[in-house]
């Protein structure tokens, strides 16, 4: 008698175990009835009929995928190795199960091909300096392609751009030459600005002899404040002008004083 009741009880327990499913908040179940799509259920308690209904569970959380290292030839014919990380999630469980087989693998392959094609259209300098723009371009392309699979790409980040040792040395030489060029340009601009200011100062001093005298006294004051062994003998500006006139050319002296002697 015990066996007679035990067998049906075991069958009922097995049936309930196969029929009752509990899905957490971050999962959904895509239910098929006799092979045809029926509905998307969850979260919580779900009851399905074994043998007639089938349920595929889809995780709705953000998936972090490491895109394998790719060999990329840039537009300026430089070979680099690039890897990235992709963040995406399923927003439509029905499409993720029906429209594509193994949506995670399909997204990974799409990310690899898109990474090679996008970076191959840019120079090496753009890969190193405009990484944010490249991330946005790759994300936009992958998102548009995976939209039909019910997948939303949240973000794409290029992690590493690996170069050969010879290319690293070439970039270092280029950076050094660029720094030297900038230093020379800055020095030349400083000389140009200084010359303009000196010309302006000379024009102002030429208009007023007192300004030149004050500048002369200021220079003497600056030299006296320093611990130097140089002896400075001040001379009046008028005396300097007299010596300058004495060194004038004979023709100038003839024009100024020669005529008076003749008369």
PDB file of C-alpha atoms in Angstrom:
ATOM      1  CA  UNK A   1       0.000   0.000   0.000  1.00  0.00           C
ATOM      2  CA  UNK A   2       2.811   2.425   0.812  1.00  0.00           C
ATOM      3  CA  UNK A   3       4.361   1.916  -2.616  1.00  0.00           C
ATOM      4  CA  UNK A   4       1.009   2.556  -4.296  1.00  0.00           C
ATOM      5  CA  UNK A   5       0.764   6.025  -2.746  1.00  0.00           C
ATOM      6  CA  UNK A   6       4.475   6.781  -2.856  1.00  0.00           C
ATOM      7  CA  UNK A   7       4.857   6.592  -6.643  1.00  0.00           C
ATOM      8  CA  UNK A   8       2.152   9.187  -7.453  1.00  0.00           C
ATOM      9  CA  UNK A   9       3.487  11.444  -4.719  1.00  0.00           C
ATOM     10  CA  UNK A  10       6.961  11.320  -6.198  1.00  0.00           C
ATOM     11  CA  UNK A  11       5.568  12.083  -9.658  1.00  0.00           C
ATOM     12  CA  UNK A  12       3.637  15.063  -8.333  1.00  0.00           C
ATOM     13  CA  UNK A  13       6.720  16.405  -6.578  1.00  0.00           C
ATOM     14  CA  UNK A  14       8.816  16.023  -9.732  1.00  0.00           C
ATOM     15  CA  UNK A  15       6.116  17.736 -11.802  1.00  0.00           C
ATOM     16  CA  UNK A  16       5.918  20.683  -9.425  1.00  0.00           C
ATOM     17  CA  UNK A  17       9.712  20.955  -9.303  1.00  0.00           C
ATOM     18  CA  UNK A  18       9.820  21.147 -13.098  1.00  0.00           C
ATOM     19  CA  UNK A  19       6.840  23.488 -13.337  1.00  0.00           C
ATOM     20  CA  UNK A  20       7.668  26.049 -10.665  1.00  0.00           C
ATOM     21  CA  UNK A  21      10.354  28.623 -11.411  1.00  0.00           C
ATOM     22  CA  UNK A  22      11.377  31.635  -9.347  1.00  0.00           C
ATOM     23  CA  UNK A  23      13.150  34.476 -11.125  1.00  0.00           C
ATOM     24  CA  UNK A  24      14.930  37.304  -9.286  1.00  0.00           C
ATOM     25  CA  UNK A  25      14.328  40.960 -10.054  1.00  0.00           C
ATOM     26  CA  UNK A  26      17.161  41.210 -12.610  1.00  0.00           C
ATOM     27  CA  UNK A  27      16.041  38.251 -14.762  1.00  0.00           C
ATOM     28  CA  UNK A  28      13.229  37.620 -17.217  1.00  0.00           C
ATOM     29  CA  UNK A  29      11.897  34.422 -18.744  1.00  0.00           C
ATOM     30  CA  UNK A  30      11.016  34.111 -22.434  1.00  0.00           C
ATOM     31  CA  UNK A  31       8.272  31.449 -22.594  1.00  0.00           C
ATOM     32  CA  UNK A  32       7.562  29.362 -25.685  1.00  0.00           C
ATOM     33  CA  UNK A  33       4.363  27.342 -26.070  1.00  0.00           C
ATOM     34  CA  UNK A  34       4.815  24.370 -28.396  1.00  0.00           C
ATOM     35  CA  UNK A  35       7.787  26.128 -29.973  1.00  0.00           C
ATOM     36  CA  UNK A  36       6.034  29.458 -30.538  1.00  0.00           C
ATOM     37  CA  UNK A  37       6.748  32.592 -28.569  1.00  0.00           C
ATOM     38  CA  UNK A  38       4.129  33.156 -25.895  1.00  0.00           C
ATOM     39  CA  UNK A  39       5.249  35.902 -23.506  1.00  0.00           C
ATOM     40  CA  UNK A  40       7.985  37.358 -21.346  1.00  0.00           C
ATOM     41  CA  UNK A  41       7.455  36.586 -17.661  1.00  0.00           C
ATOM     42  CA  UNK A  42       9.063  37.542 -14.406  1.00  0.00           C
ATOM     43  CA  UNK A  43      10.280  38.403 -11.940  1.00  0.00           C
ATOM     44  CA  UNK A  44       8.829  36.257  -9.145  1.00  0.00           C
ATOM     45  CA  UNK A  45       6.978  32.932  -9.203  1.00  0.00           C
ATOM     46  CA  UNK A  46       6.375  31.439 -12.644  1.00  0.00           C
ATOM     47  CA  UNK A  47       4.577  28.179 -13.444  1.00  0.00           C
ATOM     48  CA  UNK A  48       5.137  26.450 -16.763  1.00  0.00           C
ATOM     49  CA  UNK A  49       3.845  23.156 -18.132  1.00  0.00           C
ATOM     50  CA  UNK A  50       6.744  20.719 -18.622  1.00  0.00           C
ATOM     51  CA  UNK A  51       6.961  19.256 -22.104  1.00  0.00           C
ATOM     52  CA  UNK A  52       4.598  21.849 -23.547  1.00  0.00           C
ATOM     53  CA  UNK A  53       6.147  25.108 -22.460  1.00  0.00           C
ATOM     54  CA  UNK A  54       9.809  26.053 -22.463  1.00  0.00           C
ATOM     55  CA  UNK A  55      11.427  29.065 -20.818  1.00  0.00           C
ATOM     56  CA  UNK A  56      14.772  30.717 -21.590  1.00  0.00           C
ATOM     57  CA  UNK A  57      16.106  32.979 -18.843  1.00  0.00           C
ATOM     58  CA  UNK A  58      17.735  36.307 -19.756  1.00  0.00           C
ATOM     59  CA  UNK A  59      19.836  38.452 -17.394  1.00  0.00           C
ATOM     60  CA  UNK A  60      19.018  42.172 -17.599  1.00  0.00           C
ATOM     61  CA  UNK A  61      22.060  43.423 -15.693  1.00  0.00           C
ATOM     62  CA  UNK A  62      24.898  45.292 -17.385  1.00  0.00           C
ATOM     63  CA  UNK A  63      27.425  42.848 -18.825  1.00  0.00           C
ATOM     64  CA  UNK A  64      31.096  43.800 -18.767  1.00  0.00           C
ATOM     65  CA  UNK A  65      32.888  42.264 -21.748  1.00  0.00           C
ATOM     66  CA  UNK A  66      36.619  42.418 -22.353  1.00  0.00           C
ATOM     67  CA  UNK A  67      37.233  42.830 -26.083  1.00  0.00           C
ATOM     68  CA  UNK A  68      40.292  40.733 -27.006  1.00  0.00           C
ATOM     69  CA  UNK A  69      43.447  42.420 -28.262  1.00  0.00           C
ATOM     70  CA  UNK A  70      43.174  43.356 -31.924  1.00  0.00           C
ATOM     71  CA  UNK A  71      45.906  44.041 -34.495  1.00  0.00           C
ATOM     72  CA  UNK A  72      45.064  47.371 -36.108  1.00  0.00           C
ATOM     73  CA  UNK A  73      46.809  49.172 -38.971  1.00  0.00           C
ATOM     74  CA  UNK A  74      46.235  52.898 -38.626  1.00  0.00           C
ATOM     75  CA  UNK A  75      45.651  55.267 -41.505  1.00  0.00           C
ATOM     76  CA  UNK A  76      49.323  56.308 -41.426  1.00  0.00           C
ATOM     77  CA  UNK A  77      50.409  52.617 -41.731  1.00  0.00           C
ATOM     78  CA  UNK A  78      51.395  52.028 -38.102  1.00  0.00           C
ATOM     79  CA  UNK A  79      50.663  48.583 -36.637  1.00  0.00           C
ATOM     80  CA  UNK A  80      49.324  48.685 -33.073  1.00  0.00           C
ATOM     81  CA  UNK A  81      47.625  46.280 -30.695  1.00  0.00           C
ATOM     82  CA  UNK A  82      44.424  47.615 -29.147  1.00  0.00           C
ATOM     83  CA  UNK A  83      42.040  46.148 -26.598  1.00  0.00           C
ATOM     84  CA  UNK A  84      38.893  47.592 -25.079  1.00  0.00           C
ATOM     85  CA  UNK A  85      36.074  46.942 -22.648  1.00  0.00           C
ATOM     86  CA  UNK A  86      32.380  46.927 -23.596  1.00  0.00           C
ATOM     87  CA  UNK A  87      29.409  47.561 -21.299  1.00  0.00           C
ATOM     88  CA  UNK A  88      25.977  46.456 -22.549  1.00  0.00           C
ATOM     89  CA  UNK A  89      22.688  45.040 -21.319  1.00  0.00           C
ATOM     90  CA  UNK A  90      19.560  43.377 -22.695  1.00  0.00           C
ATOM     91  CA  UNK A  91      16.567  45.717 -22.949  1.00  0.00           C
ATOM     92  CA  UNK A  92      14.302  43.414 -24.985  1.00  0.00           C
ATOM     93  CA  UNK A  93      14.522  39.746 -23.878  1.00  0.00           C
ATOM     94  CA  UNK A  94      12.285  38.595 -26.729  1.00  0.00           C
ATOM     95  CA  UNK A  95      14.636  39.906 -29.430  1.00  0.00           C
ATOM     96  CA  UNK A  96      17.749  38.731 -27.553  1.00  0.00           C
ATOM     97  CA  UNK A  97      16.475  35.124 -27.656  1.00  0.00           C
ATOM     98  CA  UNK A  98      14.634  35.025 -30.990  1.00  0.00           C
ATOM     99  CA  UNK A  99      16.593  37.364 -33.260  1.00  0.00           C
ATOM    100  CA  UNK A 100      20.136  36.147 -32.550  1.00  0.00           C
ATOM    101  CA  UNK A 101      21.803  32.959 -31.365  1.00  0.00           C
ATOM    102  CA  UNK A 102      24.019  33.485 -28.287  1.00  0.00           C
ATOM    103  CA  UNK A 103      23.671  37.249 -28.083  1.00  0.00           C
ATOM    104  CA  UNK A 104      26.748  37.599 -25.849  1.00  0.00           C
ATOM    105  CA  UNK A 105      29.027  35.937 -28.411  1.00  0.00           C
ATOM    106  CA  UNK A 106      27.434  37.894 -31.246  1.00  0.00           C
ATOM    107  CA  UNK A 107      28.016  41.188 -29.427  1.00  0.00           C
ATOM    108  CA  UNK A 108      31.634  40.252 -28.756  1.00  0.00           C
ATOM    109  CA  UNK A 109      32.311  39.533 -32.433  1.00  0.00           C
ATOM    110  CA  UNK A 110      30.574  42.752 -33.445  1.00  0.00           C
ATOM    111  CA  UNK A 111      32.714  44.744 -31.004  1.00  0.00           C
ATOM    112  CA  UNK A 112      35.946  43.229 -32.342  1.00  0.00           C
ATOM    113  CA  UNK A 113      35.179  43.974 -35.991  1.00  0.00           C
ATOM    114  CA  UNK A 114      33.943  47.484 -35.189  1.00  0.00           C
ATOM    115  CA  UNK A 115      37.062  48.234 -33.143  1.00  0.00           C
ATOM    116  CA  UNK A 116      39.325  47.291 -36.064  1.00  0.00           C
ATOM    117  CA  UNK A 117      37.309  49.136 -38.699  1.00  0.00           C
ATOM    118  CA  UNK A 118      36.939  52.399 -36.746  1.00  0.00           C
ATOM    119  CA  UNK A 119      40.537  52.655 -35.532  1.00  0.00           C
ATOM    120  CA  UNK A 120      41.834  51.782 -38.998  1.00  0.00           C
ATOM    121  CA  UNK A 121      40.366  55.055 -40.280  1.00  0.00           C
ATOM    122  CA  UNK A 122      42.400  57.233 -37.887  1.00  0.00           C
ATOM    123  CA  UNK A 123      46.046  58.159 -37.459  1.00  0.00           C
ATOM    124  CA  UNK A 124      48.153  57.026 -34.531  1.00  0.00           C
ATOM    125  CA  UNK A 125      48.124  60.534 -33.021  1.00  0.00           C
ATOM    126  CA  UNK A 126      44.323  60.506 -33.004  1.00  0.00           C
ATOM    127  CA  UNK A 127      44.275  57.099 -31.273  1.00  0.00           C
ATOM    128  CA  UNK A 128      46.470  58.461 -28.506  1.00  0.00           C
ATOM    129  CA  UNK A 129      44.994  61.949 -28.087  1.00  0.00           C
ATOM    130  CA  UNK A 130      41.329  61.666 -29.133  1.00  0.00           C
ATOM    131  CA  UNK A 131      40.367  58.498 -27.304  1.00  0.00           C
ATOM    132  CA  UNK A 132      37.060  59.885 -26.036  1.00  0.00           C
ATOM    133  CA  UNK A 133      35.893  60.683 -29.561  1.00  0.00           C
ATOM    134  CA  UNK A 134      36.868  57.202 -30.769  1.00  0.00           C
ATOM    135  CA  UNK A 135      35.005  55.621 -27.852  1.00  0.00           C
ATOM    136  CA  UNK A 136      31.857  57.526 -28.823  1.00  0.00           C
ATOM    137  CA  UNK A 137      32.171  56.497 -32.483  1.00  0.00           C
ATOM    138  CA  UNK A 138      32.617  52.815 -31.624  1.00  0.00           C
ATOM    139  CA  UNK A 139      29.730  52.894 -29.150  1.00  0.00           C
ATOM    140  CA  UNK A 140      27.407  54.513 -31.694  1.00  0.00           C
ATOM    141  CA  UNK A 141      28.171  51.913 -34.378  1.00  0.00           C
ATOM    142  CA  UNK A 142      27.831  48.901 -32.072  1.00  0.00           C
ATOM    143  CA  UNK A 143      24.645  50.273 -30.521  1.00  0.00           C
ATOM    144  CA  UNK A 144      23.027  50.810 -33.919  1.00  0.00           C
ATOM    145  CA  UNK A 145      23.937  47.285 -35.076  1.00  0.00           C
ATOM    146  CA  UNK A 146      22.891  45.524 -31.849  1.00  0.00           C
ATOM    147  CA  UNK A 147      19.614  47.405 -31.491  1.00  0.00           C
ATOM    148  CA  UNK A 148      17.833  44.745 -33.548  1.00  0.00           C
ATOM    149  CA  UNK A 149      18.969  42.128 -31.030  1.00  0.00           C
ATOM    150  CA  UNK A 150      17.361  43.942 -28.114  1.00  0.00           C
ATOM    151  CA  UNK A 151      20.741  45.075 -26.749  1.00  0.00           C
ATOM    152  CA  UNK A 152      21.710  48.534 -25.548  1.00  0.00           C
ATOM    153  CA  UNK A 153      25.403  49.465 -25.451  1.00  0.00           C
ATOM    154  CA  UNK A 154      26.062  51.618 -22.397  1.00  0.00           C
ATOM    155  CA  UNK A 155      29.729  52.466 -22.922  1.00  0.00           C
ATOM    156  CA  UNK A 156      32.916  51.507 -24.777  1.00  0.00           C
ATOM    157  CA  UNK A 157      36.376  52.266 -23.424  1.00  0.00           C
ATOM    158  CA  UNK A 158      39.691  51.706 -25.215  1.00  0.00           C
ATOM    159  CA  UNK A 159      42.055  50.405 -22.540  1.00  0.00           C
ATOM    160  CA  UNK A 160      45.489  50.020 -24.112  1.00  0.00           C
ATOM    161  CA  UNK A 161      47.225  50.971 -27.355  1.00  0.00           C
ATOM    162  CA  UNK A 162      50.447  48.972 -27.455  1.00  0.00           C
ATOM    163  CA  UNK A 163      53.283  50.063 -29.768  1.00  0.00           C
ATOM    164  CA  UNK A 164      56.540  48.455 -30.873  1.00  0.00           C
ATOM    165  CA  UNK A 165      59.778  49.578 -29.230  1.00  0.00           C
ATOM    166  CA  UNK A 166      60.967  51.219 -32.445  1.00  0.00           C
ATOM    167  CA  UNK A 167      57.743  53.210 -32.705  1.00  0.00           C
ATOM    168  CA  UNK A 168      58.002  54.286 -29.053  1.00  0.00           C
ATOM    169  CA  UNK A 169      61.527  55.620 -29.686  1.00  0.00           C
ATOM    170  CA  UNK A 170      60.345  57.434 -32.812  1.00  0.00           C
ATOM    171  CA  UNK A 171      57.497  59.066 -30.876  1.00  0.00           C
ATOM    172  CA  UNK A 172      59.933  60.097 -28.141  1.00  0.00           C
ATOM    173  CA  UNK A 173      62.222  61.762 -30.708  1.00  0.00           C
ATOM    174  CA  UNK A 174      59.243  63.489 -32.265  1.00  0.00           C
ATOM    175  CA  UNK A 175      58.081  64.784 -28.877  1.00  0.00           C
ATOM    176  CA  UNK A 176      61.588  66.057 -28.076  1.00  0.00           C
ATOM    177  CA  UNK A 177      61.787  67.881 -31.401  1.00  0.00           C
ATOM    178  CA  UNK A 178      58.366  69.391 -30.807  1.00  0.00           C
ATOM    179  CA  UNK A 179      59.426  70.668 -27.377  1.00  0.00           C
ATOM    180  CA  UNK A 180      62.564  72.234 -28.860  1.00  0.00           C
ATOM    181  CA  UNK A 181      60.513  73.899 -31.580  1.00  0.00           C
ATOM    182  CA  UNK A 182      58.121  75.359 -29.017  1.00  0.00           C
ATOM    183  CA  UNK A 183      61.024  76.615 -26.884  1.00  0.00           C
ATOM    184  CA  UNK A 184      62.569  78.389 -29.871  1.00  0.00           C
ATOM    185  CA  UNK A 185      59.242  79.940 -30.851  1.00  0.00           C
ATOM    186  CA  UNK A 186      58.611  81.151 -27.293  1.00  0.00           C
ATOM    187  CA  UNK A 187      62.129  82.607 -27.095  1.00  0.00           C
ATOM    188  CA  UNK A 188      61.684  84.387 -30.438  1.00  0.00           C
ATOM    189  CA  UNK A 189      58.324  85.786 -29.349  1.00  0.00           C
ATOM    190  CA  UNK A 190      59.912  87.053 -26.132  1.00  0.00           C
ATOM    191  CA  UNK A 191      62.678  88.771 -28.075  1.00  0.00           C
ATOM    192  CA  UNK A 192      60.129  90.368 -30.384  1.00  0.00           C
ATOM    193  CA  UNK A 193      58.028  91.690 -27.509  1.00  0.00           C
ATOM    194  CA  UNK A 194      61.122  92.972 -25.691  1.00  0.00           C
ATOM    195  CA  UNK A 195      62.350  94.789 -28.800  1.00  0.00           C
ATOM    196  CA  UNK A 196      58.955  96.451 -29.245  1.00  0.00           C
ATOM    197  CA  UNK A 197      58.963  97.646 -25.634  1.00  0.00           C
ATOM    198  CA  UNK A 198      62.526  98.943 -25.960  1.00  0.00           C
ATOM    199  CA  UNK A 199      61.574 100.907 -29.049  1.00  0.00           C
ATOM    200  CA  UNK A 200      58.603 102.409 -27.208  1.00  0.00           C
ATOM    201  CA  UNK A 201      60.805 103.314 -24.241  1.00  0.00           C
ATOM    202  CA  UNK A 202      63.416 104.897 -26.514  1.00  0.00           C
ATOM    203  CA  UNK A 203      60.752 106.981 -28.241  1.00  0.00           C
ATOM    204  CA  UNK A 204      59.402 108.229 -24.912  1.00  0.00           C
ATOM    205  CA  UNK A 205      62.879 109.082 -23.594  1.00  0.00           C
ATOM    206  CA  UNK A 206      63.810 110.894 -26.805  1.00  0.00           C
ATOM    207  CA  UNK A 207      60.861 113.238 -26.354  1.00  0.00           C
ATOM    208  CA  UNK A 208      61.967 114.296 -22.852  1.00  0.00           C
ATOM    209  CA  UNK A 209      65.605 114.600 -21.815  1.00  0.00           C
ATOM    210  CA  UNK A 210      64.626 114.453 -18.138  1.00  0.00           C
ATOM    211  CA  UNK A 211      63.327 110.907 -18.638  1.00  0.00           C
ATOM    212  CA  UNK A 212      66.729 109.800 -19.896  1.00  0.00           C
ATOM    213  CA  UNK A 213      68.400 111.496 -16.908  1.00  0.00           C
ATOM    214  CA  UNK A 214      66.045 109.689 -14.479  1.00  0.00           C
ATOM    215  CA  UNK A 215      66.735 106.378 -16.167  1.00  0.00           C
ATOM    216  CA  UNK A 216      70.445 107.029 -15.896  1.00  0.00           C
ATOM    217  CA  UNK A 217      70.143 107.713 -12.162  1.00  0.00           C
ATOM    218  CA  UNK A 218      67.996 104.625 -11.667  1.00  0.00           C
ATOM    219  CA  UNK A 219      70.633 102.471 -13.337  1.00  0.00           C
ATOM    220  CA  UNK A 220      73.303 103.888 -11.023  1.00  0.00           C
ATOM    221  CA  UNK A 221      71.087 103.175  -8.025  1.00  0.00           C
ATOM    222  CA  UNK A 222      70.579  99.549  -9.116  1.00  0.00           C
ATOM    223  CA  UNK A 223      74.332  99.046  -9.579  1.00  0.00           C
ATOM    224  CA  UNK A 224      75.138 100.529  -6.167  1.00  0.00           C
ATOM    225  CA  UNK A 225      72.851  98.043  -4.413  1.00  0.00           C
ATOM    226  CA  UNK A 226      74.887  95.086  -5.672  1.00  0.00           C
ATOM    227  CA  UNK A 227      78.078  93.821  -4.064  1.00  0.00           C
ATOM    228  CA  UNK A 228      80.312  94.535  -7.021  1.00  0.00           C
ATOM    229  CA  UNK A 229      83.811  95.935  -7.397  1.00  0.00           C
ATOM    230  CA  UNK A 230      82.883  98.143 -10.349  1.00  0.00           C
ATOM    231  CA  UNK A 231      83.478 101.875  -9.818  1.00  0.00           C
ATOM    232  CA  UNK A 232      80.913 104.094 -11.472  1.00  0.00           C
ATOM    233  CA  UNK A 233      81.816 107.711 -12.226  1.00  0.00           C
ATOM    234  CA  UNK A 234      78.666 109.695 -13.048  1.00  0.00           C
ATOM    235  CA  UNK A 235      78.914 112.268 -15.785  1.00  0.00           C
ATOM    236  CA  UNK A 236      76.337 114.916 -16.583  1.00  0.00           C
ATOM    237  CA  UNK A 237      74.279 114.290 -19.669  1.00  0.00           C
ATOM    238  CA  UNK A 238      75.239 117.718 -21.050  1.00  0.00           C
ATOM    239  CA  UNK A 239      78.915 116.786 -20.873  1.00  0.00           C
ATOM    240  CA  UNK A 240      78.230 113.593 -22.758  1.00  0.00           C
ATOM    241  CA  UNK A 241      76.450 115.590 -25.423  1.00  0.00           C
ATOM    242  CA  UNK A 242      79.464 117.902 -25.683  1.00  0.00           C
ATOM    243  CA  UNK A 243      81.802 114.970 -26.270  1.00  0.00           C
ATOM    244  CA  UNK A 244      79.415 113.638 -28.891  1.00  0.00           C
ATOM    245  CA  UNK A 245      79.488 116.970 -30.742  1.00  0.00           C
ATOM    246  CA  UNK A 246      83.285 117.004 -30.612  1.00  0.00           C
ATOM    247  CA  UNK A 247      83.348 113.641 -32.360  1.00  0.00           C
ATOM    248  CA  UNK A 248      81.133 114.910 -35.131  1.00  0.00           C
ATOM    249  CA  UNK A 249      82.391 114.784 -38.707  1.00  0.00           C
ATOM    250  CA  UNK A 250      84.536 117.617 -40.151  1.00  0.00           C
ATOM    251  CA  UNK A 251      81.802 118.453 -42.601  1.00  0.00           C
ATOM    252  CA  UNK A 252      79.351 119.003 -39.750  1.00  0.00           C
ATOM    253  CA  UNK A 253      81.809 121.261 -37.907  1.00  0.00           C
ATOM    254  CA  UNK A 254      82.390 123.193 -41.112  1.00  0.00           C
ATOM    255  CA  UNK A 255      78.662 123.750 -41.480  1.00  0.00           C
ATOM    256  CA  UNK A 256      78.284 124.884 -37.861  1.00  0.00           C
ATOM    257  CA  UNK A 257      81.398 126.911 -37.152  1.00  0.00           C
ATOM    258  CA  UNK A 258      83.446 127.141 -40.319  1.00  0.00           C
ATOM    259  CA  UNK A 259      81.206 129.742 -41.878  1.00  0.00           C
ATOM    260  CA  UNK A 260      81.597 132.147 -38.952  1.00  0.00           C
ATOM    261  CA  UNK A 261      85.391 132.016 -39.194  1.00  0.00           C
ATOM    262  CA  UNK A 262      85.266 132.783 -42.839  1.00  0.00           C
ATOM    263  CA  UNK A 263      83.121 135.787 -42.233  1.00  0.00           C
TER     264      UNK A 263
END
